[in-house]
Coordinates of C-alpha atoms and ligand atoms in Angstrom, one line a residue:
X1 CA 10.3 7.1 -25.0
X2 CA 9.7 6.8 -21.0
X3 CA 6.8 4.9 -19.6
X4 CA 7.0 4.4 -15.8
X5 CA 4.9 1.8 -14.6
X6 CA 5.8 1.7 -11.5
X7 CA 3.0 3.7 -9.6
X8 CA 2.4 0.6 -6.6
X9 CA 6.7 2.2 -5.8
X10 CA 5.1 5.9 -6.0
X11 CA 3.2 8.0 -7.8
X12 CA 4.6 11.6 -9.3
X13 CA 3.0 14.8 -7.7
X14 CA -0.1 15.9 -9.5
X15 CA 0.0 19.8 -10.5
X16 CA -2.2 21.0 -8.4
X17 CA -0.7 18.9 -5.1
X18 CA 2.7 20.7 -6.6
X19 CA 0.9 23.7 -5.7
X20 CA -0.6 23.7 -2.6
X21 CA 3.0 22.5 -1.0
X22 CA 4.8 25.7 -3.2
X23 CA 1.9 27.9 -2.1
X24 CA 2.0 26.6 1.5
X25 CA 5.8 26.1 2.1
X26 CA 5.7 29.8 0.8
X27 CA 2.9 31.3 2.5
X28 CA 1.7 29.5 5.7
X29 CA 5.0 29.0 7.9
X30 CA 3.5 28.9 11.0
X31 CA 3.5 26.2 14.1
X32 CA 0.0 24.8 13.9
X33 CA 0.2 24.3 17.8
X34 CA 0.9 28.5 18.2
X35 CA -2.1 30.4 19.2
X36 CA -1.5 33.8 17.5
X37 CA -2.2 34.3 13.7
X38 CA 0.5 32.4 12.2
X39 CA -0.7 29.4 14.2
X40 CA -3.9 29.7 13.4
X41 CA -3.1 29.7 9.7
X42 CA -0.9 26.7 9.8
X43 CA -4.0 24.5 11.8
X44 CA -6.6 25.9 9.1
X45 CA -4.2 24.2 6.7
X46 CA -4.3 21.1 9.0
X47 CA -8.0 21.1 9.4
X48 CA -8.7 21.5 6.0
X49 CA -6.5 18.1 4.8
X50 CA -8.1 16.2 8.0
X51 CA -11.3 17.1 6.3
X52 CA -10.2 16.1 3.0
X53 CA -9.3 13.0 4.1
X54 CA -12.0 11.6 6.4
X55 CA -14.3 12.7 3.5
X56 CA -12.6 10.4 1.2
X57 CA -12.6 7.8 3.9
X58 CA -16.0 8.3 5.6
X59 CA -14.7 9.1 9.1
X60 CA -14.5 11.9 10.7
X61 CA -12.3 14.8 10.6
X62 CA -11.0 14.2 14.5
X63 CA -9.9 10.9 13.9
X64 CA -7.6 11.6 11.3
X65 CA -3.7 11.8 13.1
X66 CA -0.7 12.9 10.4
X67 CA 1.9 10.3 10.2
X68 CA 5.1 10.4 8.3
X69 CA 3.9 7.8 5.3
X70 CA 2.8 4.5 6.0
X71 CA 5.6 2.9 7.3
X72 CA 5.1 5.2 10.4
X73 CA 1.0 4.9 10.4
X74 CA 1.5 0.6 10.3
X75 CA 3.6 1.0 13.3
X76 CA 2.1 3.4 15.5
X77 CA -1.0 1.0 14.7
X78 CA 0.5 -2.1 16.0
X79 CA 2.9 -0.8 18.4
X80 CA 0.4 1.1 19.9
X81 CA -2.3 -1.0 20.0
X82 CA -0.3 -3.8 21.2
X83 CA 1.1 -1.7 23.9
X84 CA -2.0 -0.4 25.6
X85 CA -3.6 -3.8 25.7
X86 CA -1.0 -5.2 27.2
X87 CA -2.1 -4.1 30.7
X88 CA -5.7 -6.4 29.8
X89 CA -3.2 -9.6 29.7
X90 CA -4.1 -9.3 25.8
X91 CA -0.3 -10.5 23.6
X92 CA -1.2 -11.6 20.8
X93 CA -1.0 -10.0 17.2
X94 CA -2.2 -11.8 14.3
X95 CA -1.6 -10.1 10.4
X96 CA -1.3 -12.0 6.9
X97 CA 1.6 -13.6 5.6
X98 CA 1.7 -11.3 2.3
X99 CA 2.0 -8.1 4.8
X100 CA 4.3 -4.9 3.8
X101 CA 7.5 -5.0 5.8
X102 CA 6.3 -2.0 7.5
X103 CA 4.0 -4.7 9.2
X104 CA 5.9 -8.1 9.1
X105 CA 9.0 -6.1 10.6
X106 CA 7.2 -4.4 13.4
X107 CA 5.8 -8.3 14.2
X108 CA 9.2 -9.3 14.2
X109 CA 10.3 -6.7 16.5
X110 CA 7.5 -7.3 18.9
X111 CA 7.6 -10.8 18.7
X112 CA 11.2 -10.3 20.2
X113 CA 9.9 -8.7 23.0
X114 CA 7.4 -11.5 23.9
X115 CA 4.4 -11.0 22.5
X116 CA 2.9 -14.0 20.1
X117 CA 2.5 -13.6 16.5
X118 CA 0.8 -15.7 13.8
X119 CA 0.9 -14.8 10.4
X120 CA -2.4 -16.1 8.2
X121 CA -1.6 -18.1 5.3
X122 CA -2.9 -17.2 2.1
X123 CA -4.1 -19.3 -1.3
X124 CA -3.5 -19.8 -4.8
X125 CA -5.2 -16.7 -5.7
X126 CA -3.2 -14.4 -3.0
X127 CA -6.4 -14.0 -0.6
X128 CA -6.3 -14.8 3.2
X129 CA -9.6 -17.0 4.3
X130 CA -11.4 -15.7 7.1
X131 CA -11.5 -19.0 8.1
X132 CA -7.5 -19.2 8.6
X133 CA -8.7 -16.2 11.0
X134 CA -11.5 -17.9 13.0
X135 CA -8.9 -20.8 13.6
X136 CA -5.9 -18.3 14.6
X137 CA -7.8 -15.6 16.6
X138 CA -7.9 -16.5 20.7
X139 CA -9.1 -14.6 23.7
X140 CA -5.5 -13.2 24.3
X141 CA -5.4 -11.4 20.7
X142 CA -4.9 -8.0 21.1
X143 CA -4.9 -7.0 17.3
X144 CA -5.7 -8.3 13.7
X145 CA -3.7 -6.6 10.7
X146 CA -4.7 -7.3 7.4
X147 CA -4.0 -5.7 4.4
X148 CA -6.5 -3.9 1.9
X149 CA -4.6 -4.4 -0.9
X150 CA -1.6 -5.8 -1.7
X151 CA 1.4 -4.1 -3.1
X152 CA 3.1 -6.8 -5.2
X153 CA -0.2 -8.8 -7.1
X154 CA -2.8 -5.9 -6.3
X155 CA -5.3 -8.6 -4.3
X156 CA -8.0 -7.1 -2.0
X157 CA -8.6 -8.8 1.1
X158 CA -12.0 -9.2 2.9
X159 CA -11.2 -7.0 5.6
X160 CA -14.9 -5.9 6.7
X161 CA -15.3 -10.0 7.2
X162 CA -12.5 -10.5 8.8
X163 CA -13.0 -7.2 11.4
X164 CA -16.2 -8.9 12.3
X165 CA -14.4 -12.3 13.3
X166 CA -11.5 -9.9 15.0
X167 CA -14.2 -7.9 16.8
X168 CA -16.2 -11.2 18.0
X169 CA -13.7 -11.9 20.2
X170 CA -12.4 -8.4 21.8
X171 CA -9.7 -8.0 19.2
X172 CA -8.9 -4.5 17.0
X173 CA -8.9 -4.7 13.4
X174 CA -6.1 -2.5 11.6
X175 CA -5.5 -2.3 8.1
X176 CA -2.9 -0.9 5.8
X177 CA -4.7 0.4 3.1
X178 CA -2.0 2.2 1.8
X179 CA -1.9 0.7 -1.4
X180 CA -5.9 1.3 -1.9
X181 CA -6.8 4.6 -1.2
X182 CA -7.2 6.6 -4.1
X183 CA -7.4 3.6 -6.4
X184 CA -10.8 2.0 -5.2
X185 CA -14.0 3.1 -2.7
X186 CA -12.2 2.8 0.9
X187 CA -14.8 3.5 3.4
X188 CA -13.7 2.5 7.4
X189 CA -17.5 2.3 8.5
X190 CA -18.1 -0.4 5.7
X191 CA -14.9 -1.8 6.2
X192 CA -15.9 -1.7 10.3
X193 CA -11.6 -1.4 10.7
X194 CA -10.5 0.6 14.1
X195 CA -7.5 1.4 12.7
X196 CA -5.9 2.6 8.8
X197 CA -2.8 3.8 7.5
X198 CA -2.7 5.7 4.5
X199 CA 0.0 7.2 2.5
X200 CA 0.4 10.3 0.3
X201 CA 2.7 9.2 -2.3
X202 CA 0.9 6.2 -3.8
X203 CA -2.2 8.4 -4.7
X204 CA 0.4 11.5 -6.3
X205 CA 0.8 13.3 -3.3
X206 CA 4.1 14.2 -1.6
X207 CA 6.6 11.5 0.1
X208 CA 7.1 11.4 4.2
X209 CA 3.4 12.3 5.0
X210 CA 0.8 10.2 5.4
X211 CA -1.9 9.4 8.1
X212 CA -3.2 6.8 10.7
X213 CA -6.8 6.7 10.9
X214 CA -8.0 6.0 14.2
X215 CA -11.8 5.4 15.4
X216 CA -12.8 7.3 17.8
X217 CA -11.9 5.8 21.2
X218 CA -9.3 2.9 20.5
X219 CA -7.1 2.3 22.8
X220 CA -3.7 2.5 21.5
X221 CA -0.2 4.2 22.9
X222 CA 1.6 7.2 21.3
X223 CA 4.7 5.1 19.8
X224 CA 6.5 9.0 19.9
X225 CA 6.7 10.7 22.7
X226 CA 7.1 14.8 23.0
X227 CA 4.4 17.0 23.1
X228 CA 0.5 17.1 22.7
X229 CA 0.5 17.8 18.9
X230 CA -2.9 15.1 16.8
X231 CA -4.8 15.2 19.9
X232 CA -2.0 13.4 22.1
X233 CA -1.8 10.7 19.4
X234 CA 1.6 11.7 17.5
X235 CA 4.3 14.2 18.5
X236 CA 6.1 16.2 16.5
X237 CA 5.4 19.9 14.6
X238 CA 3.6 18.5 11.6
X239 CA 4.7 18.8 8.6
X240 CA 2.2 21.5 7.3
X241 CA 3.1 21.6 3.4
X242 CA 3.3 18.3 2.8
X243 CA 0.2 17.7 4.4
X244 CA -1.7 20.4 2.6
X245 CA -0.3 18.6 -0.3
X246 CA -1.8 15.0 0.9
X247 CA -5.0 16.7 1.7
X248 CA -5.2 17.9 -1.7
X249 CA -4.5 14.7 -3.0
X250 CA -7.3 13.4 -1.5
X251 CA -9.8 15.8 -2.6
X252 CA -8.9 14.8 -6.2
X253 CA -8.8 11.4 -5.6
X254 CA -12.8 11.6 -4.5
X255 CA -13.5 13.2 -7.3
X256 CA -12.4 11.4 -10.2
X257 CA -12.1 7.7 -8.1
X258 CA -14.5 5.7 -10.2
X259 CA -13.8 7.3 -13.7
X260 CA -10.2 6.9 -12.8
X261 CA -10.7 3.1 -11.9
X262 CA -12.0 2.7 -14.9
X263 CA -10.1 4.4 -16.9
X264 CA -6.6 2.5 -15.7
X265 CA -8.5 -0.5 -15.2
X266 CA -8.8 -0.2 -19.0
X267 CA -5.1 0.3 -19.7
X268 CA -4.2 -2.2 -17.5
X269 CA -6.5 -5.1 -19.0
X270 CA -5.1 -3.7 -22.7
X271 CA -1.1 -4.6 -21.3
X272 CA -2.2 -8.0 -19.4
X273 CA -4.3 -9.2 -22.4
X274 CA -1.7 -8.0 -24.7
X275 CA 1.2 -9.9 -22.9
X276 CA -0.5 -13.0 -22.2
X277 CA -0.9 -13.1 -25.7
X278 CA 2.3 -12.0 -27.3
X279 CA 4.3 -13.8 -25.0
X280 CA 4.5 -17.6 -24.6
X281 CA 4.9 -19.1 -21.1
X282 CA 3.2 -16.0 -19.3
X283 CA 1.0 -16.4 -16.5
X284 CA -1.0 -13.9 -14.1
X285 CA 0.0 -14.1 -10.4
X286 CA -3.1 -13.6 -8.2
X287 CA -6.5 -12.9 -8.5
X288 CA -7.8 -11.4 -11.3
X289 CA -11.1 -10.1 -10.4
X290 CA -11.1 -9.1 -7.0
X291 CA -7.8 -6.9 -7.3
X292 CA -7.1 -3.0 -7.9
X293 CA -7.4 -1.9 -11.1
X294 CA -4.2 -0.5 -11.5
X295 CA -1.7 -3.8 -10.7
X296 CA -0.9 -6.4 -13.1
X297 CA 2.1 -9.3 -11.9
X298 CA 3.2 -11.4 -14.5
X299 CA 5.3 -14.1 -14.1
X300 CA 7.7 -14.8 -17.7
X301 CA 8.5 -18.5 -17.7
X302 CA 12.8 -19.1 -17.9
X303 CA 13.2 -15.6 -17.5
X304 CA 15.4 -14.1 -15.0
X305 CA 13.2 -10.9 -13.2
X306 CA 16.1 -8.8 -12.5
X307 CA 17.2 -9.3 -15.9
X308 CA 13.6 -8.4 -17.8
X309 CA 13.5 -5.4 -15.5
X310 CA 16.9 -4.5 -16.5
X311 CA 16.2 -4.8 -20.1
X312 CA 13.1 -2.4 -19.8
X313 CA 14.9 0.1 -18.0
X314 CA 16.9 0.0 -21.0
X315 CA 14.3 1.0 -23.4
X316 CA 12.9 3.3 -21.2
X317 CA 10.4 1.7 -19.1
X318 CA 10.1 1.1 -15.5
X319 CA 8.7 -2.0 -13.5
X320 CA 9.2 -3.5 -10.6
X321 CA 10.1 -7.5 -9.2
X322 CA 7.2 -7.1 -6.6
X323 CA 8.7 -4.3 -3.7
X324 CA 10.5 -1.6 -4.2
X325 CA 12.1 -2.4 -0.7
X326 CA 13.5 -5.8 -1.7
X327 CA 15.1 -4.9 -5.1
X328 CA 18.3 -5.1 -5.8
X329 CA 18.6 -8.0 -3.7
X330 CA 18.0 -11.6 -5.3
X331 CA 15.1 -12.4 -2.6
X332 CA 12.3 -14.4 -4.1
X333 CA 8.9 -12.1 -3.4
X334 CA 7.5 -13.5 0.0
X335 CA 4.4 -12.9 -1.5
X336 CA 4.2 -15.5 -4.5
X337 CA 6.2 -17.7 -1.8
X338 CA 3.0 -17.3 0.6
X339 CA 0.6 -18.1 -2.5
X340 CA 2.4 -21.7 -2.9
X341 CA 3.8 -20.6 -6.7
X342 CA 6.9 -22.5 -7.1
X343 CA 10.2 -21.2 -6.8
X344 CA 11.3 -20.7 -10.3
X345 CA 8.0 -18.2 -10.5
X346 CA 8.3 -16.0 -7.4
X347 CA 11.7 -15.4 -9.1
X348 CA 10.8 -14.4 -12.6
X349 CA 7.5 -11.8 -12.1
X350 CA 7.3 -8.6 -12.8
X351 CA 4.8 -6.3 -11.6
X352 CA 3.5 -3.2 -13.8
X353 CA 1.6 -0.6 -11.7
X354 CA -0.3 2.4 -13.6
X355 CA -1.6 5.5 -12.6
X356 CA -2.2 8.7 -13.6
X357 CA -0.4 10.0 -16.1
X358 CA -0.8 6.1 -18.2
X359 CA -1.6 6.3 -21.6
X360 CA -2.5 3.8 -24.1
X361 CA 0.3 4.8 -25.9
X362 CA 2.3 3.7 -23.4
X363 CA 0.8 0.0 -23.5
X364 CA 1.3 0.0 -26.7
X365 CA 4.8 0.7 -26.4
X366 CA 5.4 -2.1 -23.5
X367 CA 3.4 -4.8 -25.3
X368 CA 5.3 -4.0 -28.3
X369 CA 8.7 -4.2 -26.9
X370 CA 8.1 -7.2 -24.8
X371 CA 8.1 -10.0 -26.7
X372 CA 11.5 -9.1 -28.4
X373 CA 13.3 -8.6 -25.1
X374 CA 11.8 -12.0 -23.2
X375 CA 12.5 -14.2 -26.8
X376 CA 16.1 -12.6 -26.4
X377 CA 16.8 -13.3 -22.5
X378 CA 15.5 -17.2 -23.4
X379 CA 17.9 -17.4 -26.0
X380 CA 20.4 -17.5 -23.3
X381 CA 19.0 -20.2 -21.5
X382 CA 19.0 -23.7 -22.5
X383 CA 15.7 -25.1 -20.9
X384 CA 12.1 -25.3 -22.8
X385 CA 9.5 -23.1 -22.0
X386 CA 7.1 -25.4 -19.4
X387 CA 4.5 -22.8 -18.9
Ligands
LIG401 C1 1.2 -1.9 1.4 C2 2.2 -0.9 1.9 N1 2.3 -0.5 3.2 C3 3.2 0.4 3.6 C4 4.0 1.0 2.8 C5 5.0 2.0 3.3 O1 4.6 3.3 3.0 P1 5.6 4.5 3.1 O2 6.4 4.4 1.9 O3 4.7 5.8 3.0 O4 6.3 4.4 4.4 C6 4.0 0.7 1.4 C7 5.0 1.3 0.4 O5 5.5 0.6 -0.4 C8 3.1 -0.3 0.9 O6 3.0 -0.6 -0.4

């Protein structure tokens, strides 16, 4: 038995996203920037997943720019906002402390360079308060970057709030939302955002493509420089297949988003109930109502993470200790860190992400398992359960 419950790391292709990047790596070779027939083929394709994609988020079609994933879309965000308003004496970037790297690493980098950063706190329940906002944001800030969803404990933020505090005072709103779309509604008008990275392979589309969404008339710098290719916004020959294959993604994502939710929201309420209740000293990290319905992090009192996930893997199932990015080190999550959970539990969650091809079966399988594997790790520790 395999159960892979590891969808917030990536998400396996969906057959008919399969495909469209077989049919279109096959069939459609063109440069989408060539004028003749083969060009013209290639930018249908294009057109066609920009359509796709501002339908699913409510924008429109020209404000769409193909990125390489989100890592690439959070950058050219903030890099590029922060550059162009630069020249308005505007240097400073405010995002939350339970950020992606893609975002805290690019504040690093530009905070090296001069500009002023400030990272929002966030509490108990893994939510940033817009009034840590109100109290952070100053004339000079060029930017606010907030997450929709987190990756690690599945919270949504109150972005559209927040964008209205950001806007108040001349600032840009940007958020990474690449852990929302195609899970829950993501709409950039309701939101009010300027700016919002997306990403193909956490909604079963291909890896290295994604896109930055970008209301019309922001001001931001290209962060890659070449030739004219998304409107002046990101060079580089895109990536025609793989973008069919996101745009594709997309369309199915609309379709089926709300029985979908439900559907996983189900399967994911079945494990977490099941746990909590089969396993003494278990605790949910985060919010539990205003999260995505796919995310569950659980922390296992005097258990070692590494080693539960280990001992899964062994039986076939796959997890994750908050980001794939940070795993295989011994780094407690900087996301329970930023919640205030003490040490001992940003070092012994788990997080189970589901998705698409979940099943109750494989619930049943996990919640069965578990209990024997986390009684068998304590046995080789001394201290009581506290939890
Ligand atoms: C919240 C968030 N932002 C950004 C990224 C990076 O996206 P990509 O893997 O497409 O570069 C991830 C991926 O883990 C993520 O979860």
């Amino acid at each position: 038995m395999r159960v892979y419950f590891d969808y917030n790391a990536t998400t396996p292709l969906s057959p008919e996203v399969a495909e469209a990047v077989a049919r279109v790596s096959r069939d459609v070779f063109g440069n989408a920037s060539s004028v003749h027939f083969f060009g013209q083929q290639a930018k249908a394709t294009l057109d066609e997943a920009r359509t796709a994609i501002s339908t699913l988020l409510n924008g429109d079609p020209s404000e769409v720019v193909f990125t390489s994933g989100g890592t690439e879309a959070d950058n050219a965000a903030i890099r590029g906002v922060a550059e162009a308003a630069e020249a308005r004496g505007r240097r400073h970037l405010i995002a939350s402390s339970i950020e992606h790297e893609a975002v805290l690493n690019t504040f690093r980098a530009l905070a090296r360079r001069g500009w002023t950063t400030t990272l929002l706190p966030v509490d108990q329940s893994g939510i940033v308060a817009v009034s840590a906002l109100e109290a952070a944001i100053t004339d000079e800030t060029a930017l606010v970057s907030v997450m929709h969803a987190n990756n690690e404990i599945g919270t949504i933020q109150p972005v559209a709030e927040l964008a209205r505090v950001a806007h108040a005072r001349g600032a840009l709103m940007h958020t990474d939302a690449v852990q929302s779309v195609g899970k829950i509604p993501v709409d950039v008008r309701a939101l009010d955002v300027d700016l919002l990275s997306l990403s193909a392979h956490k909604f079963n589309g291909p890896k290295g493509t994604g896109a930055l969404w970008v209301k019309r008339g922001t001001r931001m710098l290209p962060i890659l420089t070449g030739g004219k290719h998304e409107r002046n916004r990101r060079a580089g020959t895109e990536n025609v297949p793989a973008i069919a294959g996101l745009g594709v993604a997309a369309r199915l994502a609309a379709g089926k988003l709300s029985a979908e939710a439900t559907r996983v929201g189900s399967l994911r309420d079945a494990l977490e109930t099941r746990i909590l209740a089969a396993v003494p000293g278990t605790d949910v990290n985060g919010a539990r109502t205003t999260r995505v319905p796919n995310t569950t992090n659980i922390s296992f009192d005097r258990v070692e993470a590494e080693s539960l996930l280990i001992a899964l893997d062994l039986e076939g199932v796959a997890v994750s200790t908050g980001s794939a990015c940070s795993s295989g080190t011994l780094e407690p999550s900087h996301v329970l860190k930023a919640m205030g959970l003490p040490v001992h539990r940003t070092q012994n969650s788990l997080r189970f992400s589901l998705g698409m091809f979940s099943t109750a079966e494989d619930v049943d399988y996990v919640a069965g398992i578990l209990p024997r594997l986390v009684e068998k790790l304590r046995s080789l520790t001394r201290k009581p359960v506290t939890a």
